Short mmCIF file of C-alpha atoms in Angstrom, two decimals:
data_model
loop_
_atom_site.label_atom_id
_atom_site.label_comp_id
_atom_site.label_asym_id
_atom_site.label_seq_id
_atom_site.Cartn_x
_atom_site.Cartn_y
_atom_site.Cartn_z
CA HIS A 1 142.50 -49.06 -24.22
CA ASN A 2 145.78 -48.37 -25.99
CA SER A 3 146.20 -44.71 -25.09
CA ILE A 4 148.26 -42.44 -22.84
CA VAL A 5 146.45 -41.87 -19.59
CA PHE A 6 148.75 -39.37 -17.88
CA ASN A 7 152.05 -37.68 -18.35
CA HIS A 8 154.44 -36.38 -15.68
CA LYS A 9 157.27 -33.91 -16.17
CA VAL A 10 160.20 -34.85 -13.97
CA ALA A 11 163.03 -32.61 -15.41
CA PRO A 12 162.15 -29.24 -16.99
CA TYR A 13 163.94 -28.53 -20.17
CA ASN A 14 164.75 -25.27 -21.99
CA ARG A 15 166.12 -25.91 -25.44
CA VAL A 16 169.51 -24.37 -25.92
CA SER A 17 170.43 -23.30 -29.50
CA ARG A 18 174.02 -23.86 -30.54
CA ARG A 19 175.90 -20.71 -31.36
CA ASP A 20 177.45 -22.49 -34.36
CA PRO A 21 175.23 -25.35 -35.55
CA ILE A 22 178.07 -26.69 -37.73
CA ASN A 23 180.95 -26.70 -35.29
CA ASP A 24 179.47 -26.64 -31.80
CA PRO A 25 178.64 -29.97 -30.15
CA HIS A 26 175.05 -30.99 -29.50
CA ILE A 27 173.89 -30.35 -25.93
CA PRO A 28 172.05 -33.51 -24.62
CA ALA A 29 168.52 -33.10 -23.24
CA PRO A 30 167.70 -34.06 -19.61
CA ALA A 31 167.09 -37.72 -19.15
CA ILE A 32 165.31 -39.91 -16.55
CA THR A 33 167.75 -42.72 -15.75
CA HIS A 34 165.85 -44.51 -12.97
CA LEU A 35 162.39 -44.59 -11.39
CA ALA A 36 160.72 -46.78 -8.75
CA PHE A 37 157.16 -46.97 -7.44
CA GLY A 38 155.86 -48.20 -4.16
CA GLN A 39 153.44 -51.09 -4.24
CA ASN A 40 150.35 -48.90 -3.98
CA GLY A 41 151.67 -46.34 -6.47
CA ARG A 42 151.45 -43.39 -4.12
CA ASP A 43 155.24 -43.04 -3.64
CA LEU A 44 157.58 -42.40 -6.57
CA VAL A 45 161.35 -41.92 -6.70
CA THR A 46 163.08 -40.65 -9.80
CA VAL A 47 166.73 -40.00 -10.80
CA ASP A 48 167.45 -37.66 -13.67
CA THR A 49 170.50 -36.03 -15.26
CA SER A 50 170.70 -32.54 -16.75
CA TRP A 51 173.54 -30.61 -18.46
CA THR A 52 174.80 -27.19 -17.58
CA GLU A 53 177.59 -24.78 -18.64
CA ASN A 54 178.27 -24.07 -14.97
CA THR A 55 181.46 -26.06 -14.35
CA SER A 56 181.32 -25.62 -10.60
CA VAL A 57 178.58 -28.20 -10.17
CA GLY A 58 178.24 -31.78 -11.35
CA CYS A 59 180.70 -34.05 -13.19
CA ASN A 60 182.80 -32.47 -15.90
CA TYR A 61 182.56 -33.84 -19.47
CA THR A 62 184.05 -32.74 -22.76
CA LEU A 63 181.55 -32.64 -25.63
CA GLN A 64 182.86 -32.90 -29.16
CA GLY A 65 181.24 -31.32 -32.21
CA PRO A 66 180.89 -32.66 -35.73
CA THR A 67 184.10 -30.96 -36.87
CA GLY A 68 186.10 -31.84 -33.76
CA SER A 69 185.56 -28.65 -31.73
CA THR A 70 185.05 -29.30 -28.02
CA THR A 71 183.02 -27.65 -25.25
CA GLU A 72 183.38 -28.21 -21.50
CA MET A 73 180.02 -28.93 -19.77
CA ASN A 74 178.94 -30.54 -16.55
CA MET A 75 176.26 -33.20 -15.89
CA CYS A 76 174.25 -32.93 -12.72
CA THR A 77 172.48 -35.91 -11.15
CA ASN A 78 169.25 -35.26 -9.21
CA ILE A 79 167.14 -37.50 -6.98
CA LYS A 80 163.55 -36.53 -6.50
CA PHE A 81 160.81 -37.91 -4.23
CA TRP A 82 157.13 -37.60 -5.19
CA THR A 83 153.83 -38.27 -3.42
CA TYR A 84 150.51 -38.85 -5.14
CA VAL A 85 147.89 -36.20 -4.27
CA ASP A 86 144.25 -36.94 -4.76
CA ALA A 87 142.98 -34.62 -7.40
CA PRO A 88 139.58 -32.84 -7.00
CA GLN A 89 136.66 -33.70 -9.23
CA SER A 90 137.62 -32.62 -12.71
CA SER A 91 135.59 -30.76 -15.29
CA LYS A 92 134.51 -32.08 -18.65
CA VAL A 93 137.45 -30.34 -20.35
CA GLU A 94 139.91 -31.93 -17.92
CA GLN A 95 138.28 -35.31 -18.45
CA ARG A 96 138.67 -34.95 -22.19
CA LYS A 97 142.33 -33.96 -21.76
CA ARG A 98 142.88 -36.92 -19.48
CA ARG A 99 141.47 -39.26 -22.16
CA ASN A 100 143.80 -37.71 -24.70
CA GLY A 101 146.80 -38.08 -22.44
CA GLU A 102 147.20 -34.29 -22.03
CA MET A 103 146.68 -34.16 -18.26
CA PRO A 104 149.70 -34.35 -15.89
CA MET A 105 149.85 -36.97 -13.25
CA SER A 106 148.88 -35.86 -9.72
CA TYR A 107 152.30 -36.32 -8.17
CA GLU A 108 153.74 -33.57 -6.03
CA LEU A 109 157.47 -33.10 -5.45
CA VAL A 110 158.11 -33.40 -1.68
CA SER A 111 161.89 -33.73 -1.53
CA SER A 112 164.90 -33.41 -3.91
CA MET A 113 168.64 -33.41 -3.78
CA VAL A 114 171.34 -32.56 -6.28
CA ALA A 115 174.35 -34.91 -6.48
CA PRO A 116 173.07 -37.53 -4.05
CA HIS A 117 176.34 -39.45 -4.36
CA GLY A 118 178.70 -36.54 -4.53
CA ARG A 119 179.71 -34.23 -7.34
CA ASN A 120 181.15 -36.98 -9.58
CA GLY A 121 178.89 -39.82 -8.43
CA GLN A 122 176.20 -41.22 -10.69
CA VAL A 123 173.30 -43.45 -9.64
CA TYR A 124 173.60 -46.92 -11.13
CA ALA A 125 170.67 -48.65 -9.39
CA LEU A 126 167.53 -47.62 -7.51
CA ALA A 127 164.97 -49.60 -5.42
CA ILE A 128 162.11 -48.77 -3.04
CA THR A 129 160.33 -50.92 -0.44
CA PRO A 130 156.82 -52.15 -1.20
CA ASP A 131 155.33 -49.79 1.42
CA GLY A 132 157.20 -46.86 -0.09
CA SER A 133 158.93 -45.89 3.18
CA THR A 134 162.55 -46.64 2.31
CA ALA A 135 164.70 -46.35 -0.86
CA CYS A 136 168.21 -47.29 -1.80
CA THR A 137 170.63 -45.95 -4.44
CA LEU A 138 173.96 -47.42 -5.52
CA SER A 139 176.87 -45.50 -7.08
CA ARG A 140 179.96 -46.89 -8.75
CA GLU A 141 182.04 -43.71 -8.55
CA GLU A 142 181.30 -43.27 -4.83
CA ASP A 143 181.72 -47.04 -4.31
CA ALA A 144 178.83 -46.99 -1.84
CA PHE A 145 175.08 -47.27 -1.47
CA ARG A 146 172.85 -44.90 0.41
CA VAL A 147 169.57 -45.58 2.23
CA TRP A 148 166.82 -42.97 2.07
CA VAL A 149 163.85 -42.92 4.51
CA LYS A 150 160.53 -41.08 4.57
CA ASN A 151 159.39 -39.25 7.71
CA THR A 152 155.93 -40.58 8.35
CA SER A 153 155.42 -38.71 11.65
CA TYR A 154 153.58 -35.87 9.96
CA SER A 155 151.59 -35.28 6.82
CA LEU A 156 152.53 -33.47 3.63
CA SER A 157 150.61 -30.34 4.62
CA ALA A 158 152.31 -30.27 8.02
CA ALA A 159 155.72 -30.68 6.36
CA LYS A 160 154.97 -27.66 4.12
CA GLU A 161 154.04 -25.49 7.13
CA MET A 162 157.16 -26.53 8.97
CA GLY A 163 159.35 -26.12 5.87
CA SER A 164 160.76 -29.54 6.39
CA THR A 165 161.44 -32.40 3.89
CA LEU A 166 159.68 -35.73 3.98
CA TRP A 167 162.71 -37.71 2.74
CA LYS A 168 166.29 -37.71 3.94
CA CYS A 169 169.48 -39.80 3.62
CA LEU A 170 169.69 -42.05 6.65
CA TYR A 171 173.21 -43.38 6.10
CA ARG A 172 175.89 -44.24 3.56
CA VAL A 173 177.69 -47.62 3.42
CA ARG A 174 181.01 -47.98 1.66
CA SER A 175 181.63 -51.29 -0.14
CA PRO A 176 182.69 -53.91 2.40
CA SER A 177 186.16 -55.38 2.41
CA GLY A 178 186.50 -57.92 -0.38
CA TYR A 179 183.90 -56.16 -2.55
CA ALA A 180 185.54 -52.77 -2.98
CA ASN A 181 186.86 -53.29 -6.46
CA LEU A 182 183.91 -55.17 -7.96
CA LEU A 183 181.84 -52.08 -8.71
CA SER A 184 184.64 -50.34 -10.64
CA GLY A 185 184.15 -52.56 -13.66
CA CYS A 186 180.35 -52.41 -13.52
CA GLU A 187 178.92 -51.02 -16.80
CA LEU A 188 175.30 -51.75 -15.99
CA MET A 189 172.90 -48.89 -15.36
CA GLY A 190 169.18 -49.14 -14.71
CA GLU A 191 169.12 -52.80 -13.84
CA GLY A 192 168.25 -54.56 -10.65
CA LEU A 193 171.57 -54.39 -8.76
CA VAL A 194 169.64 -53.47 -5.55
CA SER A 195 166.34 -54.93 -4.33
CA PHE A 196 164.19 -55.11 -1.23
CA SER A 197 162.39 -58.15 0.12
CA SER A 198 158.59 -58.33 -0.05
CA ASP A 199 158.22 -57.15 3.60
CA GLY A 200 160.97 -54.54 3.16
CA SER A 201 163.18 -55.82 5.94
CA VAL A 202 166.07 -57.16 3.86
CA LEU A 203 168.11 -55.21 1.32
CA SER A 204 170.16 -56.97 -1.38
CA VAL A 205 173.10 -55.29 -3.07
CA ALA A 206 175.00 -56.97 -5.92
CA TYR A 207 178.80 -56.61 -6.16
CA GLY A 208 179.97 -58.33 -9.32
CA PRO A 209 179.22 -62.05 -8.98
CA TYR A 210 178.30 -61.76 -5.29
CA LEU A 211 175.06 -60.75 -3.65
CA THR A 212 175.13 -59.24 -0.20
CA LEU A 213 172.09 -59.19 2.08
CA TRP A 214 171.66 -56.39 4.64
CA ASP A 215 169.46 -55.51 7.60
CA HIS A 216 169.03 -51.98 6.45
CA ALA A 217 167.33 -50.88 9.65
CA ASN A 218 170.63 -51.45 11.51
CA ALA A 219 173.03 -51.19 8.55
CA THR A 220 174.21 -54.76 9.25
CA LEU A 221 175.63 -57.23 6.72
CA LEU A 222 173.74 -60.50 7.17
CA THR A 223 175.25 -62.90 4.59
CA SER A 224 176.29 -63.21 0.92
CA VAL A 225 175.43 -65.67 -1.85
CA SER A 226 176.71 -66.22 -5.37
CA ILE A 227 175.57 -67.99 -8.47
CA ASP A 228 177.48 -71.00 -9.88
CA SER A 229 180.11 -70.56 -12.53
CA ASP A 230 179.08 -70.74 -16.14
CA GLY A 231 179.92 -73.55 -18.54
CA ALA A 232 183.36 -72.00 -19.21
CA GLY A 233 184.12 -71.94 -15.47
CA ALA A 234 183.93 -68.13 -15.23
CA SER A 235 181.86 -66.09 -12.80
CA GLN A 236 179.51 -63.58 -14.38
CA ASP A 237 178.37 -60.31 -12.83
CA ILE A 238 174.87 -60.32 -11.42
CA ARG A 239 172.39 -58.20 -13.35
CA GLN A 240 169.05 -58.70 -11.60
CA VAL A 241 167.94 -59.88 -8.17
CA HIS A 242 164.35 -60.71 -7.11
CA PHE A 243 162.85 -62.12 -3.93
CA LEU A 244 160.43 -64.74 -5.26
CA THR A 245 158.06 -65.41 -2.36
CA ASP A 246 156.50 -63.55 0.55
CA SER A 247 158.41 -65.68 3.00
CA ASP A 248 161.63 -64.70 1.23
CA ASP A 249 163.11 -68.22 1.26
CA ALA A 250 164.06 -67.98 -2.41
CA ILE A 251 166.13 -65.48 -4.34
CA LEU A 252 166.09 -65.35 -8.15
CA ILE A 253 169.47 -64.24 -9.55
CA SER A 254 170.25 -63.65 -13.23
CA THR A 255 173.44 -62.80 -15.11
CA ALA A 256 174.07 -62.28 -18.79
CA THR A 257 173.42 -65.95 -19.68
CA GLN A 258 172.52 -67.60 -16.32
CA ILE A 259 169.56 -67.78 -13.98
CA GLY A 260 169.44 -69.46 -10.63
CA VAL A 261 167.37 -69.85 -7.50
CA LYS A 262 169.30 -69.58 -4.28
CA SER A 263 168.47 -69.59 -0.58
CA PRO A 264 169.44 -66.54 1.50
CA PHE A 265 169.84 -68.80 4.59
CA GLY A 266 172.52 -71.25 3.55
CA GLY A 267 170.62 -73.66 1.29
CA GLY A 268 172.53 -76.88 0.70
CA THR A 269 170.97 -79.73 2.52
CA ASN A 270 169.22 -77.56 5.15
CA PRO A 271 165.68 -78.95 5.23
CA CYS A 272 164.25 -75.72 6.77
CA TYR A 273 164.62 -73.79 3.60
CA LEU A 274 165.18 -74.69 -0.06
CA GLY A 275 167.23 -77.75 0.52
CA GLN A 276 167.76 -79.42 -2.81
CA ASP A 277 165.54 -76.98 -4.61
CA GLU A 278 168.46 -74.66 -5.32
CA TRP A 279 169.46 -74.73 -8.99
CA SER A 280 171.08 -72.74 -11.78
CA PHE A 281 171.18 -73.00 -15.55
CA ASP A 282 173.50 -71.48 -18.16
CA PHE A 283 171.80 -70.54 -21.45
CA GLY A 284 175.19 -69.99 -22.97
CA SER A 285 175.37 -73.75 -23.53
CA MET A 286 172.63 -73.34 -26.14
CA GLY A 287 175.03 -71.57 -28.46
CA LYS A 288 176.23 -68.08 -29.22
CA GLY A 289 173.94 -65.11 -29.33
CA VAL A 290 171.79 -66.30 -26.44
CA HIS A 291 171.34 -64.20 -23.30
CA VAL A 292 168.82 -63.43 -20.55
CA SER A 293 167.03 -60.17 -21.37
CA ALA A 294 164.40 -59.91 -18.63
CA VAL A 295 163.23 -61.69 -15.46
CA VAL A 296 160.06 -60.69 -13.53
CA PRO A 297 158.48 -62.44 -10.52
CA LEU A 298 154.87 -63.63 -10.87
CA ARG A 299 153.33 -63.64 -7.44
CA ASP A 300 150.12 -65.46 -6.60
CA TYR A 301 150.00 -67.44 -9.82
CA GLY A 302 147.52 -70.29 -9.37
CA GLY A 303 148.41 -70.77 -5.73
CA LEU A 304 152.04 -71.68 -6.68
CA ARG A 305 155.00 -70.08 -4.99
CA GLY A 306 158.14 -68.82 -6.66
CA VAL A 307 156.74 -68.57 -10.23
CA PHE A 308 158.48 -66.07 -12.52
CA VAL A 309 158.49 -64.90 -16.11
CA LEU A 310 161.74 -65.44 -18.07
CA CYS A 311 162.65 -63.85 -21.43
CA ILE A 312 165.53 -65.23 -23.48
CA SER A 313 166.99 -63.41 -26.45
CA LEU A 314 168.05 -65.69 -29.31
CA GLY A 315 170.07 -65.15 -32.46
CA PHE A 316 171.88 -62.03 -31.23
CA GLY A 317 168.53 -60.23 -30.64
CA ALA A 318 166.72 -61.48 -33.73
CA ARG A 319 163.91 -63.08 -31.67
CA SER A 320 162.82 -63.58 -28.05
CA MET A 321 161.20 -66.45 -26.12
CA ILE A 322 159.08 -65.59 -23.08
CA SER A 323 158.13 -68.40 -20.66
CA ILE A 324 156.38 -68.75 -17.32
CA VAL A 325 158.71 -70.81 -15.12
CA GLY A 326 158.17 -72.47 -11.74
CA ARG A 327 160.57 -72.22 -8.81
CA GLU A 328 161.88 -75.70 -9.64
CA GLY A 329 163.04 -74.47 -13.07
CA LYS A 330 160.34 -76.09 -15.25
CA VAL A 331 158.08 -74.23 -17.68
CA VAL A 332 154.51 -74.03 -16.36
CA CYS A 333 151.79 -75.57 -18.53
CA ALA A 334 148.27 -74.30 -19.13
CA ASP A 335 145.46 -75.67 -16.91
CA GLY A 336 144.45 -79.17 -17.97
CA THR A 337 146.95 -79.32 -20.86
CA GLU A 338 150.55 -80.24 -21.50
CA GLY A 339 151.23 -77.12 -23.57
CA PRO A 340 153.86 -74.83 -22.04
CA LEU A 341 153.03 -71.18 -21.46
CA GLN A 342 155.39 -69.55 -23.91
CA TRP A 343 155.36 -66.70 -26.43
CA ALA A 344 157.72 -66.13 -29.36
CA LEU A 345 158.40 -62.56 -30.53
CA GLN A 346 160.42 -61.07 -33.27
CA GLY A 347 163.20 -58.75 -31.98
CA GLU A 348 164.85 -58.27 -28.60
CA VAL A 349 162.76 -57.59 -25.52
CA GLN A 350 164.28 -54.85 -23.44
CA SER A 351 161.49 -54.37 -20.86
CA LEU A 352 158.98 -56.77 -19.38
CA SER A 353 156.32 -56.19 -16.75
CA VAL A 354 153.27 -57.88 -15.22
CA ASN A 355 150.08 -55.90 -15.88
CA LYS A 356 147.61 -58.37 -14.38
CA CYS A 357 147.88 -61.61 -12.36
CA ASN A 358 144.76 -63.13 -10.99
CA ASP A 359 145.04 -66.79 -10.24
CA THR A 360 146.12 -68.29 -13.63
CA ASN A 361 144.98 -65.26 -15.63
CA VAL A 362 148.04 -63.30 -16.59
CA GLU A 363 148.71 -60.27 -18.80
CA LEU A 364 152.30 -59.31 -19.63
CA LEU A 365 153.53 -56.17 -21.37
CA ALA A 366 156.75 -56.48 -23.36
CA ILE A 367 158.62 -53.70 -25.16
CA THR A 368 161.18 -54.62 -27.84
CA LYS A 369 164.30 -52.79 -28.89
CA ASP A 370 162.58 -51.36 -31.93
CA CYS A 371 160.00 -49.60 -29.72
CA ARG A 372 157.07 -52.04 -30.12
CA MET A 373 154.86 -53.03 -27.23
CA PHE A 374 153.06 -56.40 -27.00
CA SER A 375 150.26 -57.55 -24.73
CA LEU A 376 150.70 -61.27 -23.91
CA ARG A 377 147.76 -63.03 -22.23
CA CYS A 378 146.94 -66.44 -20.82
CA GLY A 379 144.23 -68.01 -18.69
CA PRO A 380 140.54 -68.71 -19.07
CA GLU A 381 139.34 -65.22 -18.11
CA MET A 382 141.83 -63.56 -20.44
CA GLN A 383 140.69 -65.86 -23.25
CA LYS A 384 137.04 -64.97 -22.57
CA GLU A 385 137.91 -61.25 -22.42
CA GLN A 386 139.73 -61.56 -25.76
CA GLU A 387 136.82 -63.36 -27.31
CA ALA A 388 134.43 -60.71 -25.97
CA ILE A 389 136.52 -57.95 -27.55
CA VAL A 390 136.47 -59.73 -30.97
CA LEU A 391 132.67 -60.27 -30.73
CA GLU A 392 132.18 -56.67 -29.79
CA LYS A 393 134.18 -55.49 -32.82
CA LYS A 394 132.12 -57.78 -35.08
CA ARG A 395 128.84 -56.65 -33.59
CA THR A 396 129.82 -52.99 -33.96
CA LEU A 397 130.76 -53.59 -37.61
CA GLN A 398 127.47 -55.34 -38.32
CA GLU A 399 125.51 -52.48 -36.74
CA LEU A 400 127.38 -49.87 -38.73
CA LEU A 401 127.17 -51.55 -42.12
CA PRO A 402 123.33 -51.15 -42.68
CA ARG A 403 123.59 -47.43 -41.85
CA ALA A 404 126.59 -46.81 -44.09
CA PRO A 405 125.85 -44.95 -47.34
CA VAL A 406 125.94 -47.00 -50.52
CA LEU A 407 127.74 -45.52 -53.53
CA LYS A 408 126.15 -46.51 -56.80
CA ILE A 409 128.85 -46.95 -59.37
CA ALA A 410 126.58 -47.65 -62.34
CA ARG A 411 122.92 -46.98 -63.15
CA ASP A 412 120.45 -49.56 -64.46
CA TYR A 413 119.33 -47.73 -67.58
CA THR A 414 117.07 -50.58 -68.60
CA GLN A 415 114.97 -50.32 -65.48
CA SER A 416 115.01 -46.50 -65.71
CA ALA A 417 113.78 -46.62 -69.30
CA LYS A 418 110.80 -48.80 -68.38
CA GLN A 419 109.75 -46.47 -65.55
CA SER A 420 110.24 -43.22 -67.47
CA LYS A 421 107.24 -41.64 -69.18
CA ARG A 422 109.28 -39.04 -71.05
CA ARG A 423 109.88 -39.29 -74.81
CA LYS A 424 113.26 -40.76 -75.72
CA ILE A 425 115.79 -38.60 -77.60
CA SER A 426 118.19 -40.42 -79.85
CA VAL A 427 121.42 -38.69 -80.82
CA SER A 428 123.83 -40.53 -83.08
CA SER A 429 127.58 -40.20 -82.85
CA VAL A 430 129.32 -37.47 -84.84
CA PRO A 431 132.08 -38.72 -87.14
CA LYS A 432 135.51 -37.18 -86.81
CA GLY A 433 136.94 -35.05 -89.61
CA PRO A 434 136.58 -31.53 -91.11
CA ARG A 435 133.44 -29.54 -90.31
CA SER A 436 132.25 -29.63 -93.98
CA ALA A 437 132.45 -33.38 -93.94
CA ARG A 438 130.24 -33.87 -90.90
CA ASP A 439 126.78 -35.23 -91.38
CA PHE A 440 124.20 -33.53 -89.23
CA ASN A 441 121.15 -35.14 -90.88
CA SER A 442 121.11 -37.95 -88.38
CA PHE A 443 120.27 -35.74 -85.42
CA GLU A 444 116.63 -35.92 -84.22
CA PHE A 445 115.59 -32.87 -82.15
CA PRO A 446 112.43 -32.82 -80.06
CA ALA A 447 109.40 -31.02 -81.45
CA LEU A 448 108.87 -27.67 -79.72
CA SER A 449 105.38 -26.52 -78.76
CA GLY A 450 104.01 -23.23 -79.93
CA LYS A 451 103.94 -21.69 -76.46
CA PHE A 452 107.69 -22.46 -75.95
CA THR A 453 108.57 -20.88 -79.32
CA ALA A 454 106.54 -17.72 -78.63
CA SER A 455 108.16 -17.26 -75.21
CA PHE A 456 111.68 -17.78 -76.64
CA ILE A 457 111.10 -15.15 -79.35
CA ALA A 458 109.54 -12.65 -76.95
CA LYS A 459 112.51 -12.97 -74.52
CA ASN A 460 115.18 -12.51 -77.16
CA LEU A 461 113.45 -9.90 -79.37
CA GLY A 462 111.97 -7.89 -76.59
CA THR A 463 108.36 -8.56 -77.65
CA LYS A 464 105.64 -10.20 -75.72
CA GLY A 465 104.28 -13.32 -77.32
CA ASN A 466 100.61 -14.12 -77.19
#
C-alpha cells in the first residue's frame, strides 16, 4: 500500500513572520539532519537544528535578505532519544486516521540535550547499535566523537518516577594523533562516517581516507584500515562504512568513486580472514560523471555472505544503475539464469534501503533527486506477488464493468418506431426568410377529439363543457 502510515513530530515549529518581507532575510524552519533506528525499531535517535534570535545559545550566523540587509541569528543543535510505547487499542476514528497517515507515531521522548558537541559544534554523523543500547555522534567543529549509552537497569516508568534520564553521554574522544586535521576539510553530513558492527562491539569512525576501529566499551583504538588510491594515485575521503557479515570479517568501504572490501584484522595473505578476497575498484576509470551514490548491505541473501546493493550514478546524475553484488565483487545473477540482478533508473538515486530480504526474494526502495520513489523487486516470491497484484486488479476491473452504468449516446429510432403504437406526427422544416414568405401549409397537426376541445374551452373561458 503506497500511503503514509504514521507521522512523528521531532522539532516543533512556530512560523515567524518577517517584519519587513522585502528586506528582512528568510528565517529557516527547523530541520532533522540525522536519525537512526535500532534493529527492532523500538529505539530512535534524532538530531535536529532550530533557529533562534537568542544570540547567547547555539552557533552564530548572519542571514542576508533579498536586498542585502543582514540579521544575526543563532542555530541550535539538539539530540533526542525516543522509545516506542505500545499504544492501547484504538477506536474506529483512530484507525481511520492511521490509514490516512494522520496519526502520530507512538514514540515517547525519554532524553534530550541541546548542543551535544558544544555551542558551535554540529553533528556530522550518527549511528546506533543493532540492540539500540549505544549511539555515537561525530562533530567536525569539536574534532571529536561522543558515545551515548542507555540505562537499562530500570524501565521508562521507573525513570519518570525518579526524574532520571534513560540516555547519557558516556565519554568523548578527541581525534587521535595523526587524524586531527582530517575532519576539518570534511564537507559530508548525514552519511555513514560512523558505524557499529552487527554485534555492537566494534565502532568504526572515518577520518578522511582512513577508517579507525574502536572497542567502544573501553574507549580503545584497535586498528585502522584504508582503501587503495584511485586511478590518479590520490586518496579519497571515505563516505560510507558497512560491516558486511555477522562475523564482521569484512568491511565495505566506499568513497566518491571507489568501493572496496577490506579486512579489519590485517587481511593480506592471512588465511584466517579474507586473505586474497580483499579488493577495490575505482569507477572513475569508466569516465567523467560517474560516482557511487549509495551502498547498502544485503544480509541473508540466498545463504551467501557479504552480499550488498550498489548504486552507481552515470552521466552526471542523468541515470542510475543499481546492482546486487557479492563479496568477491561480481554481480549476482538470478536463480538458474545468467542474467545479472540490475535495475536502470532515470535520475540520480539519493537514498536506497532494503525493505524486504527473504532468501533470494528482495525488495528495494530507491528515492531519486527529483523526489520519486521506486520499488525494485526480484526473486520468485516477489514475482508471484507482483503477478497476483496484476491479476487482482484485472479481476476487480472485470467485476466492476458489468455493474457500471451504460450511457446511451444515440437512440435506435427504427426499433422504437416499430414498437410504438402511437400515431406518427410529421413536421416539415421551416424555410428561412421573412415571416410573410414562410409556408405553413406543410404542417400536419393531430386531430383533436371533441372531449379535449370542450375541456380546453371551458378552462380558458370559464365555462364548463359538457
